[in-house]
C-alpha atoms as one frame of an Amber mdcrd trajectory, in Angstrom:
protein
  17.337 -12.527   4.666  19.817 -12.887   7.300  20.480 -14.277  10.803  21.698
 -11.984  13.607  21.657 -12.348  17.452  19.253 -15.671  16.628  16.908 -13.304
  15.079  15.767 -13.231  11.074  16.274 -10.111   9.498  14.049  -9.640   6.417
  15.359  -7.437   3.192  13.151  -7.645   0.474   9.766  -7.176   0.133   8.413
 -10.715  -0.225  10.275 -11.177   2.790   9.117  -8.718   4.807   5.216  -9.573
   3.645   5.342 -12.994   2.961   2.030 -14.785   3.642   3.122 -17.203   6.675
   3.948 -14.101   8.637   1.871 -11.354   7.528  -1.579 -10.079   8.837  -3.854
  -7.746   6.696  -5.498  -4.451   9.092  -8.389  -2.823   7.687  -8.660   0.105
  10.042 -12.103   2.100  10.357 -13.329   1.417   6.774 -17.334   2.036   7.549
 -19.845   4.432   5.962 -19.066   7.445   7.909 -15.777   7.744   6.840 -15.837
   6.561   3.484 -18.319   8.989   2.433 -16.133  12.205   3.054 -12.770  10.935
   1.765 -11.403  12.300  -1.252 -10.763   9.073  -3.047 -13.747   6.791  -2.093
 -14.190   4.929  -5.492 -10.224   4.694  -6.674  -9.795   3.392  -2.199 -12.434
   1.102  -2.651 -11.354  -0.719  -5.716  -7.408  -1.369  -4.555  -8.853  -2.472
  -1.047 -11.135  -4.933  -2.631  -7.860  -5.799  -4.874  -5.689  -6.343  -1.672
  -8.287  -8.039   0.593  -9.216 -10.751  -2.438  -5.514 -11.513  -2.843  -4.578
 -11.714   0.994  -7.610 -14.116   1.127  -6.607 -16.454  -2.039  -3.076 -16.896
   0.422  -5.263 -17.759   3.846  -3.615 -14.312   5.318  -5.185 -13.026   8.863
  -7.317 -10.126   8.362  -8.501  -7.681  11.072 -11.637  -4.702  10.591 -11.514
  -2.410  13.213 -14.236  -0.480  13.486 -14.572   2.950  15.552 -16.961   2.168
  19.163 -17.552   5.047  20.950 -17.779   4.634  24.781 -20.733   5.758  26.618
 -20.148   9.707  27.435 -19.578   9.562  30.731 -16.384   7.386  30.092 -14.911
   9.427  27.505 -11.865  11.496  28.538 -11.816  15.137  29.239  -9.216  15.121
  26.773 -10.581  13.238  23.604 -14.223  15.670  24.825 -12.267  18.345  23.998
 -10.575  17.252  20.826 -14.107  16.050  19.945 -15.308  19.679  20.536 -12.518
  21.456  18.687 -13.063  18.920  15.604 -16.894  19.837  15.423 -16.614  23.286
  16.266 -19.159  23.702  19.794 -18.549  25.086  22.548 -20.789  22.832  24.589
 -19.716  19.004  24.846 -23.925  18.102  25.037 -24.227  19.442  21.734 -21.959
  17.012  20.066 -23.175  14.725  17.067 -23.517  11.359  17.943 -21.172   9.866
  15.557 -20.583   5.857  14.921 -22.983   4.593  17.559 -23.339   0.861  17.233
 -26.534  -0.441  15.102 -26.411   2.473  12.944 -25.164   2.795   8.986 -22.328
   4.963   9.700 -20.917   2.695  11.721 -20.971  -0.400   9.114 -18.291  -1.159
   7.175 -18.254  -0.280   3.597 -20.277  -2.890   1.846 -17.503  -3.527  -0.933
 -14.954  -4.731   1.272 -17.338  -6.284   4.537 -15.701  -8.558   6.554 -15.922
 -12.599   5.756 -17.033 -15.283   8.498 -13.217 -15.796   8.802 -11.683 -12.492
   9.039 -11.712 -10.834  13.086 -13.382  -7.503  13.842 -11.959  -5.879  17.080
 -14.239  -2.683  18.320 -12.196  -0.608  19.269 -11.953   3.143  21.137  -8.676
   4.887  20.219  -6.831   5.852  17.551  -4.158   2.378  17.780  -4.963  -0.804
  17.378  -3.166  -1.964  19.960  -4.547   0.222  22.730  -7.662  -1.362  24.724
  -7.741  -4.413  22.376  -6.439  -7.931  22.251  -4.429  -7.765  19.344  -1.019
  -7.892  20.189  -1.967 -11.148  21.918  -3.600 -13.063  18.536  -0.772 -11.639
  16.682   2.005 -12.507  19.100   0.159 -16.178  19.248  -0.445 -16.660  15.019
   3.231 -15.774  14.982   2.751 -12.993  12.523   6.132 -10.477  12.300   4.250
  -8.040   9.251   1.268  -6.010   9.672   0.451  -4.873   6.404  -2.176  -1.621
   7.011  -4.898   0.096   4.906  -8.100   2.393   5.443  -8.987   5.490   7.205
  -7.486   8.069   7.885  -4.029   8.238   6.997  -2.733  11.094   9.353  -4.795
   9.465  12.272  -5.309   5.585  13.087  -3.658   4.541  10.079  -0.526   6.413
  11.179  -0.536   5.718  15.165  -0.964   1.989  14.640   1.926   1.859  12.129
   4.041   4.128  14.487   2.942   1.538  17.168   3.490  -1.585  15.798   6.853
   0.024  14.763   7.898   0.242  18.543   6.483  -3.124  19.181   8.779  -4.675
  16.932   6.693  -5.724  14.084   7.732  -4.715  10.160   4.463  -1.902   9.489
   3.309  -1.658   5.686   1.755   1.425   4.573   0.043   0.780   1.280  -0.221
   4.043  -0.016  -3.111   3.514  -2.444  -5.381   1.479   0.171  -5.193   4.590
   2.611  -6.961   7.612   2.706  -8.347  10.570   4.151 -10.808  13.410   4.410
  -8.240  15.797   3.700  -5.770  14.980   0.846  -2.789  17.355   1.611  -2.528
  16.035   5.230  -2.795  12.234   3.628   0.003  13.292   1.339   1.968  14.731
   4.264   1.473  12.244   6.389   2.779   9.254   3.764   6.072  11.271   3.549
   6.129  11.055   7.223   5.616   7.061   7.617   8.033   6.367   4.541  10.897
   7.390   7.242   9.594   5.233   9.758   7.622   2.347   7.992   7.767   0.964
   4.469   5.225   2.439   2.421   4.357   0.764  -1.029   1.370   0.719  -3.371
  -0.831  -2.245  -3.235   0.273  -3.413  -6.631   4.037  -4.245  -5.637   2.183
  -6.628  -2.372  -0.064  -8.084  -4.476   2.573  -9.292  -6.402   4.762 -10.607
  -3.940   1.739 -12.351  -2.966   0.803 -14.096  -5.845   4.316 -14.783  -7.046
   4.286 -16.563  -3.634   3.117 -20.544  -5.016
């Protein structure tokens, strides 16, 4: 650790993720998603490893969970993304997908949410875009946001990237992230390990409970 300009620089790893600092994202875990990734019972398991441990240390832990907008508020660009993704021609003919009250849009059972953890609803692919979140974290005085779930190459990746440029330290844990499509998860790790630190949820997990 050092002291530069009046600022703390953190080197190591319990540093960077130590408890009084750190926040815990679970980004878009719910049925929908979970059911199509490639990895769904080895994600599961290191999630529900992670989550228990950044509980037993009283860390902050955000859900998001995907909200669509009503379709007349959606933008003629995400319509057509939405339309290249499905494969139609015809924006009325695309699925409903994560509508509120339904069991795609729950999270995963295995790793729900506890009365003390926040879940923001949210309608893009960063965390910080539409939301609150940069406020709570700003005002908890959190520096680390450690982040997990689904996918890698899409939310996972944006709201690292954009945390990055908001000045807080981003964790990728490799092994508590996934995707539908395992050679663009793969890709995209290589890509955040330039940009954020990427580390299996073993080597946190330590830090934290080496942390008494």
């Amino acid at each position: 650790m050092k002291r530069f300009y009046n600022k703390t620089i953190y080197e190591t790893l319990k540093e960077i993720v130590a408890p009084e600092h750190t926040a815990l994202v679970v980004w878009d875990v719910q049925n929908a998603l979970v059911n199509n990734i490639f990895n769904k019972e080895g994600l599961l398991k290191n999630l529900k490893d992670i989550i228990q441990a950044a509980r037993e240390k009283e860390i902050s832990i955000i859900y998001t969970k995907i909200t669509p907008l009503p379709p007349d508020y959606n933008s003629s660009w995400s319509v057509y993304m939405m339309m290249k993704r499905y494969g139609v021609d015809d924006p009325a003919r695309l699925p409903q997908f994560m509508r509120p009250g339904t069991t795609d849009a729950d999270i995963a059972s295995d790793v729900a949410p506890s009365d003390k953890d926040v879940v923001i609803k949210k309608h893009t692919a960063s965390i910080f875009i539409g939301t609150h979140v940069e406020y709570m974290l700003r005002n908890k005085g959190i520096d680390t946001i450690v982040f997990t779930g689904i996918a890698t190459e899409l939310g996972v990746s944006s709201s690292a990237r954009d945390a990055s440029n908001r000045g807080f330290y981003p964790v990728v844990v490799k092994d508590c992230v996934s995707s539908m499509d395992k050679e663009m998860h793969e890709a995209s790790l290589k890509v955040l390990s330039r940009l954020c630190i990427v580390v299996p949820c073993a080597e946190i997990i330590k830090e934290w409970k080496g942390d008494r």
